[in-house]
Short mmCIF file of C-alpha atoms in Angstrom, two decimals:
data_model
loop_
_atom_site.label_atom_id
_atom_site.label_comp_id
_atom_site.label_asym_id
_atom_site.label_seq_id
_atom_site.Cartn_x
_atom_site.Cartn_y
_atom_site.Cartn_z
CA UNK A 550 4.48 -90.17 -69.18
CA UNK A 551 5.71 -86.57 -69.86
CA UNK A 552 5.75 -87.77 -73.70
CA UNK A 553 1.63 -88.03 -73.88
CA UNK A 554 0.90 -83.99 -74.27
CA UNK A 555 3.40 -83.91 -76.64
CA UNK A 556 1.70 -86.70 -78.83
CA UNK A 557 -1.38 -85.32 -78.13
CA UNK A 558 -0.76 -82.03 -79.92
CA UNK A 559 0.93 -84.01 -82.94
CA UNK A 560 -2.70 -85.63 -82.85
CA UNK A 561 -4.28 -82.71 -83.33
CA UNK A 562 -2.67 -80.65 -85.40
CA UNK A 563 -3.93 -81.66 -88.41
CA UNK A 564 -7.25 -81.08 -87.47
CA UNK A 565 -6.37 -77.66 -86.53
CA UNK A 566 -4.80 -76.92 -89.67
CA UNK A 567 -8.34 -78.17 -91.17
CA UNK A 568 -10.41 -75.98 -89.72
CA UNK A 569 -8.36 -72.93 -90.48
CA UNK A 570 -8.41 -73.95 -94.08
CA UNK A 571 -12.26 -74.21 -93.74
CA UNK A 572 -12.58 -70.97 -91.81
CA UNK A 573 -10.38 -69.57 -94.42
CA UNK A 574 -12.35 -70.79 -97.60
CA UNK A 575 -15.54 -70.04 -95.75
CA UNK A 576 -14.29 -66.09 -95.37
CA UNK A 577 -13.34 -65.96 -98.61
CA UNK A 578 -16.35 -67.69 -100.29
CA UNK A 579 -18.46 -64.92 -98.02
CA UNK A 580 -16.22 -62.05 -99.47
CA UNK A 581 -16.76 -63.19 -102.84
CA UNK A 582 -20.79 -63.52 -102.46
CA UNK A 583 -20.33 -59.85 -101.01
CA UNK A 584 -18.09 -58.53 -104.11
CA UNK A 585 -20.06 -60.38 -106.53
CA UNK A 586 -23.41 -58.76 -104.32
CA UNK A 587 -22.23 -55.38 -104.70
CA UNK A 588 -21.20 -55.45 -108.00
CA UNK A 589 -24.20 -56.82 -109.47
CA UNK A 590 -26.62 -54.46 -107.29
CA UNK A 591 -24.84 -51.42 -108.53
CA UNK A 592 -25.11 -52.84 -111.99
CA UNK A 593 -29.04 -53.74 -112.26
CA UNK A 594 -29.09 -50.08 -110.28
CA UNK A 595 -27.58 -48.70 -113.52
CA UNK A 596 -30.19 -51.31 -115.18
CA UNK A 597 -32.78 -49.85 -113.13
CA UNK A 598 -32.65 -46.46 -113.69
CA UNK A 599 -35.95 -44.77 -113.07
CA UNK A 600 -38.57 -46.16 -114.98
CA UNK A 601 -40.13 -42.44 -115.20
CA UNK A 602 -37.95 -39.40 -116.55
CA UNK A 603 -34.67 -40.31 -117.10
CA UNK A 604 -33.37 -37.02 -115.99
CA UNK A 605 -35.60 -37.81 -112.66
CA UNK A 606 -37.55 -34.43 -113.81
CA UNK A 607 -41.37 -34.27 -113.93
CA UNK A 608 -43.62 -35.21 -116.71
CA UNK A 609 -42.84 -32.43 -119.94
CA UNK A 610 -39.75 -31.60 -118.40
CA UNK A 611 -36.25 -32.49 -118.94
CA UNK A 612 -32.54 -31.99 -117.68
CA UNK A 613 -29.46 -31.82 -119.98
CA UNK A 614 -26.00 -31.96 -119.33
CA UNK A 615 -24.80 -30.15 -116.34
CA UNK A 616 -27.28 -28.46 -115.55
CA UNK A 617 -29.00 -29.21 -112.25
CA UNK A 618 -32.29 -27.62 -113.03
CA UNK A 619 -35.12 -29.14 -114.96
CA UNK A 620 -36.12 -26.95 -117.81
CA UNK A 621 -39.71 -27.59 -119.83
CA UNK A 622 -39.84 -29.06 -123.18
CA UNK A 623 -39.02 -26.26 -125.46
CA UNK A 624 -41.97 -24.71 -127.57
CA UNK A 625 -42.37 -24.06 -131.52
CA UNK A 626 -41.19 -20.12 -130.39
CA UNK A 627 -38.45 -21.49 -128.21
CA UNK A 628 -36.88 -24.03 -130.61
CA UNK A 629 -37.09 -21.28 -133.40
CA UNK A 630 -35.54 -18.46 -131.06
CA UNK A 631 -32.66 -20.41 -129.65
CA UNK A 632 -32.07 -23.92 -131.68
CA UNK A 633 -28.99 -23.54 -134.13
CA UNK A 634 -28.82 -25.90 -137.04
CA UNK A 635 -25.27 -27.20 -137.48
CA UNK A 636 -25.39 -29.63 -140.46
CA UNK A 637 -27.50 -32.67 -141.45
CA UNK A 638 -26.07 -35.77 -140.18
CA UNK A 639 -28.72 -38.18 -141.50
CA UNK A 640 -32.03 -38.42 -143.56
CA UNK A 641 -34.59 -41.29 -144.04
CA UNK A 642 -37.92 -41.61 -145.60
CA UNK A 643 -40.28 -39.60 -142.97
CA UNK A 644 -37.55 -37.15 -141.42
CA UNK A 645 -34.35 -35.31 -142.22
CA UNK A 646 -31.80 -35.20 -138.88
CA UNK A 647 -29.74 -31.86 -138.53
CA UNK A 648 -27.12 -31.71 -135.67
CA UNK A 649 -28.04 -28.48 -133.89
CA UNK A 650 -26.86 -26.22 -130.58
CA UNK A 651 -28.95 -24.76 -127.91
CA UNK A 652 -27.32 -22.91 -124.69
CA UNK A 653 -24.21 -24.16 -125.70
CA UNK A 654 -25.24 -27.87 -125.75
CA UNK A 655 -25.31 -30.30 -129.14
CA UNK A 656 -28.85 -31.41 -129.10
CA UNK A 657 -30.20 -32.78 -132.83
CA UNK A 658 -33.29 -31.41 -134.64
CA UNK A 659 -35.95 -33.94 -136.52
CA UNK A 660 -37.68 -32.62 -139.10
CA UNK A 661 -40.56 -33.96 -141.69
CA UNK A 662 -39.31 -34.17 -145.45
CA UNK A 663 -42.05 -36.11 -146.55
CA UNK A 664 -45.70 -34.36 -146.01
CA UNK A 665 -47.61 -37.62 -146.99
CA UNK A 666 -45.92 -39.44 -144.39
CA UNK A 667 -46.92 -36.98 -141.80
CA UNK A 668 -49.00 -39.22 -139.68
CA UNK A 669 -46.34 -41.63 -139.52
CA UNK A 670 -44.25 -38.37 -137.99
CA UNK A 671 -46.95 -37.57 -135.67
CA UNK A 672 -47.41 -40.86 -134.18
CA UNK A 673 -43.07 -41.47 -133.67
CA UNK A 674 -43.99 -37.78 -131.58
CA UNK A 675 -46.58 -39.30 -129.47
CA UNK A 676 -44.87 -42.41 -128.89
CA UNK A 677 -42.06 -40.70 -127.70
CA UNK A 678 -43.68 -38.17 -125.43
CA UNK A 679 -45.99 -41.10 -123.79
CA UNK A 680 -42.92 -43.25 -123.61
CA UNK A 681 -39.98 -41.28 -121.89
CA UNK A 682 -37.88 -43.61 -119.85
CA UNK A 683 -34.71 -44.76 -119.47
CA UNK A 684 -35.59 -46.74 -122.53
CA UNK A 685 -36.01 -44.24 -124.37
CA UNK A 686 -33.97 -41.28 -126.01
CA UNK A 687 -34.78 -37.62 -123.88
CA UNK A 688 -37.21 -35.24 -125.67
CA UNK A 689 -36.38 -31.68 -125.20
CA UNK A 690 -39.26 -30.00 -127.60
CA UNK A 691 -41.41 -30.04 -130.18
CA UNK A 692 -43.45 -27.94 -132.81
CA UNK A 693 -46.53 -30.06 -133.96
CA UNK A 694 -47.56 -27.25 -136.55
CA UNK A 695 -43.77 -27.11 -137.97
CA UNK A 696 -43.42 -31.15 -137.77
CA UNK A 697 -40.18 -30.89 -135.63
CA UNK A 698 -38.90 -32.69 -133.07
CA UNK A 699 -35.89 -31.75 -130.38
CA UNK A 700 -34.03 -35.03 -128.43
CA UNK A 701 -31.09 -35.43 -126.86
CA UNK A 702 -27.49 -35.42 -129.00
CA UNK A 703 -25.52 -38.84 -128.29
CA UNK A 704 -22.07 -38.53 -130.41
CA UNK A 705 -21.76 -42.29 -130.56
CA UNK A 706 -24.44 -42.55 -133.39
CA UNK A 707 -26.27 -45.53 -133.79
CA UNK A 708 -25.85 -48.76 -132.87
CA UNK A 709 -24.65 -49.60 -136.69
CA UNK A 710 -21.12 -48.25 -135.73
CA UNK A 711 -20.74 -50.53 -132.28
CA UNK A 712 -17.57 -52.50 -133.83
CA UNK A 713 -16.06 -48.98 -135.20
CA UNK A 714 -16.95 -47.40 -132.00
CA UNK A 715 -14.95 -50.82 -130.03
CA UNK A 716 -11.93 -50.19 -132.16
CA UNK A 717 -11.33 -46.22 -131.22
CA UNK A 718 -8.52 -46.66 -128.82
CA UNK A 719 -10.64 -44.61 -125.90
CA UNK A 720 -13.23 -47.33 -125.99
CA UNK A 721 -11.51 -50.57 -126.56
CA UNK A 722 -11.78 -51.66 -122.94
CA UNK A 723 -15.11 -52.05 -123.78
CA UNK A 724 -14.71 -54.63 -126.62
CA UNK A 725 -15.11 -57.52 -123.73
CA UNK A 726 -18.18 -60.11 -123.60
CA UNK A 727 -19.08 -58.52 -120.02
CA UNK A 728 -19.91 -55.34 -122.06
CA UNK A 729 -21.19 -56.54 -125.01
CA UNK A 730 -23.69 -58.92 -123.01
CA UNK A 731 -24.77 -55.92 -121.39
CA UNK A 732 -25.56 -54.38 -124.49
CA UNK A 733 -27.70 -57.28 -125.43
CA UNK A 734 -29.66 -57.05 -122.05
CA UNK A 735 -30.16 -53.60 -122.46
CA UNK A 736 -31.51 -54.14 -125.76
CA UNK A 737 -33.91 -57.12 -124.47
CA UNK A 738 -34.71 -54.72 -122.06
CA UNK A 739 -36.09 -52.09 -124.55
CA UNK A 740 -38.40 -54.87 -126.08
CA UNK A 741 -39.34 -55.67 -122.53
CA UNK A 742 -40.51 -52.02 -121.67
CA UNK A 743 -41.69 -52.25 -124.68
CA UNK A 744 -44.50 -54.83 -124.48
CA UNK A 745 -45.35 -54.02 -121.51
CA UNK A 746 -45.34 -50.07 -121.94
CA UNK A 747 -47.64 -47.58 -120.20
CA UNK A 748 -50.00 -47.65 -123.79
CA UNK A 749 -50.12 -51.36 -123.75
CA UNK A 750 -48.23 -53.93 -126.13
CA UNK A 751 -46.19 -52.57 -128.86
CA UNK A 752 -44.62 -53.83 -131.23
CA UNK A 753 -41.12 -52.66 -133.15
CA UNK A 754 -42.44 -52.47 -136.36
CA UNK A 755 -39.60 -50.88 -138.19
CA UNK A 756 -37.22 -53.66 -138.20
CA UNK A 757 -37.30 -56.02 -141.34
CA UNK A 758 -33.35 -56.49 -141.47
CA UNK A 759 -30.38 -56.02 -138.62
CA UNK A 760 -29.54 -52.89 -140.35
CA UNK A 761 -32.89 -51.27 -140.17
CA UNK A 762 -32.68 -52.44 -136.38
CA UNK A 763 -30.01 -51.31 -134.83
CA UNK A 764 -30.48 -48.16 -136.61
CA UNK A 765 -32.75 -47.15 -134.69
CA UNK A 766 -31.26 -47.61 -131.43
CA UNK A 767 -28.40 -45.14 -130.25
CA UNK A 768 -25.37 -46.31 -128.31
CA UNK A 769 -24.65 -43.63 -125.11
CA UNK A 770 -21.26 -42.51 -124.30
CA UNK A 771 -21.83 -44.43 -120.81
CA UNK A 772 -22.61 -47.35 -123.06
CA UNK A 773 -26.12 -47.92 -122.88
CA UNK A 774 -29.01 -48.42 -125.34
CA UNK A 775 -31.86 -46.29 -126.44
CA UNK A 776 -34.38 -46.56 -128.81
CA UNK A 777 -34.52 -43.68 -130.76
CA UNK A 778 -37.09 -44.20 -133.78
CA UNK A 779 -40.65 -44.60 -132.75
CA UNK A 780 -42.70 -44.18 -135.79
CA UNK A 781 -43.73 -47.06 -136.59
CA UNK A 782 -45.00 -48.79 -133.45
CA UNK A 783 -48.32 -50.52 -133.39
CA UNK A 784 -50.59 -51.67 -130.70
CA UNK A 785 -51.23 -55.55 -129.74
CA UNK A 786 -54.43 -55.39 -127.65
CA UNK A 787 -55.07 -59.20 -127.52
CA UNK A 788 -58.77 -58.54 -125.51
CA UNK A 789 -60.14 -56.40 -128.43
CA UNK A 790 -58.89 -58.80 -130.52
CA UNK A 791 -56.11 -55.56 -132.22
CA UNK A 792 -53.31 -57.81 -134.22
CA UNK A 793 -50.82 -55.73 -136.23
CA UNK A 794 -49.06 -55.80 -139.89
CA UNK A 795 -45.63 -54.21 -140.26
CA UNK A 796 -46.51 -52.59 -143.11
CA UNK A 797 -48.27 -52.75 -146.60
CA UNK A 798 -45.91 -55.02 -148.50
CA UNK A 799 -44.69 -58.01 -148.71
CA UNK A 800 -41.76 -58.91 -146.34
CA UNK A 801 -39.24 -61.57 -147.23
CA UNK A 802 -36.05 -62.68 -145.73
CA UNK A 803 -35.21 -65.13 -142.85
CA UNK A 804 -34.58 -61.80 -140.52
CA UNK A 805 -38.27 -60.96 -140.53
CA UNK A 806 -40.54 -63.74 -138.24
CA UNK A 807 -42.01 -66.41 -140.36
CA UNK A 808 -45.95 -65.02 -139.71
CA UNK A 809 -44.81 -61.70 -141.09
CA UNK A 810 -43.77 -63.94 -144.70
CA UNK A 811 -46.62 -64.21 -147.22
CA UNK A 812 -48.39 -67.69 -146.23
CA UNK A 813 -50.02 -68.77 -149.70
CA UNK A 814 -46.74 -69.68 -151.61
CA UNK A 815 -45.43 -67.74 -154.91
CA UNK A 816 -48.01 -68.73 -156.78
CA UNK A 817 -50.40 -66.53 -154.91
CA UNK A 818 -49.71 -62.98 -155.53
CA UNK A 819 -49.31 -60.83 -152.52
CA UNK A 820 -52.55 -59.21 -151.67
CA UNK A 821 -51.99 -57.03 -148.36
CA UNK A 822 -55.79 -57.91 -147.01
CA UNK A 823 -55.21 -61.46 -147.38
CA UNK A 824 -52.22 -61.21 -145.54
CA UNK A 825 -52.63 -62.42 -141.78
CA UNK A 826 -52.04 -59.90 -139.09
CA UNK A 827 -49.96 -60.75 -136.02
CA UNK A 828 -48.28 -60.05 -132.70
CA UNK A 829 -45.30 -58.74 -130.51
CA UNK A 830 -43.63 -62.81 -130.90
CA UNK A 831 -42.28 -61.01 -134.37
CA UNK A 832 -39.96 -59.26 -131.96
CA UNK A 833 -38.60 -62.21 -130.23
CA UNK A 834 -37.55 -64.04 -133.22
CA UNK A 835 -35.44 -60.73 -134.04
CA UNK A 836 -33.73 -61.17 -130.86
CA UNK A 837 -31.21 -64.19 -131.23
CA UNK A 838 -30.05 -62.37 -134.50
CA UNK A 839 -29.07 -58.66 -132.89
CA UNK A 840 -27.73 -60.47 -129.95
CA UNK A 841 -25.18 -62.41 -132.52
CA UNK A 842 -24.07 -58.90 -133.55
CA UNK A 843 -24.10 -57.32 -130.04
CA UNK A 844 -22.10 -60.66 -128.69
CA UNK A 845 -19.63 -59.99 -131.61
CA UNK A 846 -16.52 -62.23 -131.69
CA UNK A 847 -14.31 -61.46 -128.62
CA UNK A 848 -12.57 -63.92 -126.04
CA UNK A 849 -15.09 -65.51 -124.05
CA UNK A 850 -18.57 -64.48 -126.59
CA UNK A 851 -18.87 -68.15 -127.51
CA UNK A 852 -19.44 -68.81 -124.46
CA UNK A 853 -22.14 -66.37 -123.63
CA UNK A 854 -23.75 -68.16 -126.84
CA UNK A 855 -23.53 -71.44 -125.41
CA UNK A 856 -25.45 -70.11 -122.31
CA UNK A 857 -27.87 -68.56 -124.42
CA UNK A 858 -28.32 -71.31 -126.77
CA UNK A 859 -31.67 -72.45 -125.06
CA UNK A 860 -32.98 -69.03 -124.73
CA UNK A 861 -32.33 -68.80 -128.63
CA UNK A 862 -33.86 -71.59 -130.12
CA UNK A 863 -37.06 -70.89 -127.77
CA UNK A 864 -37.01 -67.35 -129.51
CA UNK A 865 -36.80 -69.26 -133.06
CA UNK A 866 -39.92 -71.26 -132.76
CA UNK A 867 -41.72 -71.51 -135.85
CA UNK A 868 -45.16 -70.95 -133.90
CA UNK A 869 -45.19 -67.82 -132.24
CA UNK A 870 -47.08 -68.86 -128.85
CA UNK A 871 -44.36 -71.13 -128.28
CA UNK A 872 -41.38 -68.55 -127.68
CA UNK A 873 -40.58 -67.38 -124.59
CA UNK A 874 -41.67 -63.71 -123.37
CA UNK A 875 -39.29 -60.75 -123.41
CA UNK A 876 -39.19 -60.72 -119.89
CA UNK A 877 -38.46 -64.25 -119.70
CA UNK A 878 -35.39 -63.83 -121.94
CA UNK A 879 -34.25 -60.98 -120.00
CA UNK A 880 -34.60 -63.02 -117.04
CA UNK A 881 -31.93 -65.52 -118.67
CA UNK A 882 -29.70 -63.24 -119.49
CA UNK A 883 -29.15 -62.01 -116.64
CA UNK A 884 -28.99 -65.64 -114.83
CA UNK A 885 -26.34 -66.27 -117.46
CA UNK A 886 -24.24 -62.15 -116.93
CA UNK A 887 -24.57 -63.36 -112.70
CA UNK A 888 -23.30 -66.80 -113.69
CA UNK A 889 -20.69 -65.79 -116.00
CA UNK A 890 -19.54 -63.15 -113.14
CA UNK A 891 -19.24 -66.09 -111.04
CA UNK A 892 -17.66 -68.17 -112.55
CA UNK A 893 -14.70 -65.49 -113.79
CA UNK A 894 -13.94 -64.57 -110.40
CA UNK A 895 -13.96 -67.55 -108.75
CA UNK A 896 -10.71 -68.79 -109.75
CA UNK A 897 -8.98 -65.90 -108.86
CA UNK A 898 -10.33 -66.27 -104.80
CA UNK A 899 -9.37 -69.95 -105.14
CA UNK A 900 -5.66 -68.66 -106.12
CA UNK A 901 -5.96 -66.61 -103.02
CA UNK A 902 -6.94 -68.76 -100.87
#
């Protein structure tokens, strides 16, 4: 008789044991939901930066470096008076880019080489006054009547040099998918904000191969994207009936969308008013290709591709009403970064537990 509490607790041991292990896995499944919480709030946070200024200063004002106060955009006198040229660092058919100092800071100067492509110069001013945003790179001055433009200096360069920039021992801990599918959601991103911008629906005009694109993005030091060429930006106004053409000649190539490809065979020579005008789906068949590039080939990119495979081929239908939206694709890729998260720190909490 004085054997029964004894079996008794043998009985229910087990059980015991059981519901610690439960209690246990429940905790940590909680912990991980929390981690995996925080982490990705203060990442669409850095996503999220303020759709307005990106220096948080009023309209026709900006804020550079350490400085805490925001200063206005600089004026033809100003930029003449206290902009120092340091060398040229780039030029291109509408502009020629100097590297330049003011107060101390490395800021770069735009300036029109070409006088008959002065509209073209005009309108990359406008859009980029109309357009400021975290999107898009920070406009410190202008002159209208010297055709110069002041922006923000960003000593990583373009987005041409990402897999130099990867291999530069200070950055290599950046040459991971996690980072490099960030990249690619920041650059959705920019065609999101894009087509849905405060002027309406544009369209990124000035992108017939990958080189052409990602030249005209800039890579931060923080590692973000921003467009930095605006020129050649069109409107899409769908309700007034407003299509666009990329251009006056004939584009060829698989990079470029199939309704931006002359539609009457070689046998028809290319007449620019017979060619059909179009919309801002040209930009989402672009987007599988500088994804490839952004994705590069690191440990676990092929399977950020897999995820994305869908997404992809939606983006590469032949008929342009059938791919997705560019808030739709950013949508998945950011299903498939919170997935991926998942999924990588998961077995680590199972090891712990």
């Amino acid at each position: 008789m004085e054997k029964k509490p004894h079996v008794a607790r043998r009985e229910f041991l087990p059980r015991e044991v059981s519901s610690v292990s439960l209690a246990l896995l429940l905790v940590g499944v909680l912990l991980l939901n929390a981690v995996l919480y925080l982490y990705l709030n203060k990442f669409y946070s850095s996503l999220g930066r303020a759709e307005a200024d990106p220096g948080l200063c009023p309209f026709g004002h900006f804020r550079l470096g350490a400085v805490k106060n925001c200063s206005p955009w600089l004026s033809c006198e100003a930029i003449n008076r206290e902009v120092r040229k340091l060398k040229c660092v780039g030029e291109g058919a509408v502009k020629k880019v100097f590297l330049s100092e003011w107060k101390e800071n490395k800021v770069v100067l735009s300036q029109l080489t070409n006088s008959e492509l002065k509209e073209d110069f005009l309108h990359g001013l406008k859009m980029l006054k109309a357009l400021q945003s975290k999107h898009v790179v920070r406009l410190l001055g202008y002159c209208e009547q010297q055709f110069t433009i002041l922006t923000e200096y960003h000593p990583l360069g373009s987005l041409r040099g990402l897999n130099e920039t990867l291999h530069i021992p200070k950055y290599k801990g950046m040459n991971t998918w996690h980072h490099r599918l960030m990249l690619a959601i920041d650059y959705v991103s920019v065609i999101c904000y894009l087509h849905s911008s405060p002027l309406g629906t544009l369209v990124m005009c000035d992108s017939n191969d990958l080189d052409k694109v990602l030249s005209q993005y800039l890579l931060t030091s923080d590692f973000h994207i921003l467009v930095n060429d605006l020129d050649a930006l069109p409107l899409v106004d769908r309700s007034a009936g407003r299509l666009v053409k990329c251009g006056h000649r004939e584009l060829q190539g698989e990079f470029v969308a199939p309704e931006q490809r002359w539609p009457y065979g070689e046998d028809v020579p290319f007449e620019d008013d017979l060619m059909p005008p179009y919309d801002e789906k040209t930009d989402i068949w672009k987007i599988p290709d500088v994804s490839n590039f952004l994705l590069g080939h690191v440990e676990g990119s092929d399977i950020v591709r897999l995820h994305l495979f869908d997404i992809h081929a939606a983006c590469k239908k032949k008929d342009p009403a059938e791919r997705p939206s560019a808030r739709e694709v950013l949508d998945t890729y950011r299903k498939v970064l919170t997935l991926l998260i998942r999924e990588a720190v998961m077995p680590g909490t199972r090891e712990m537990l």
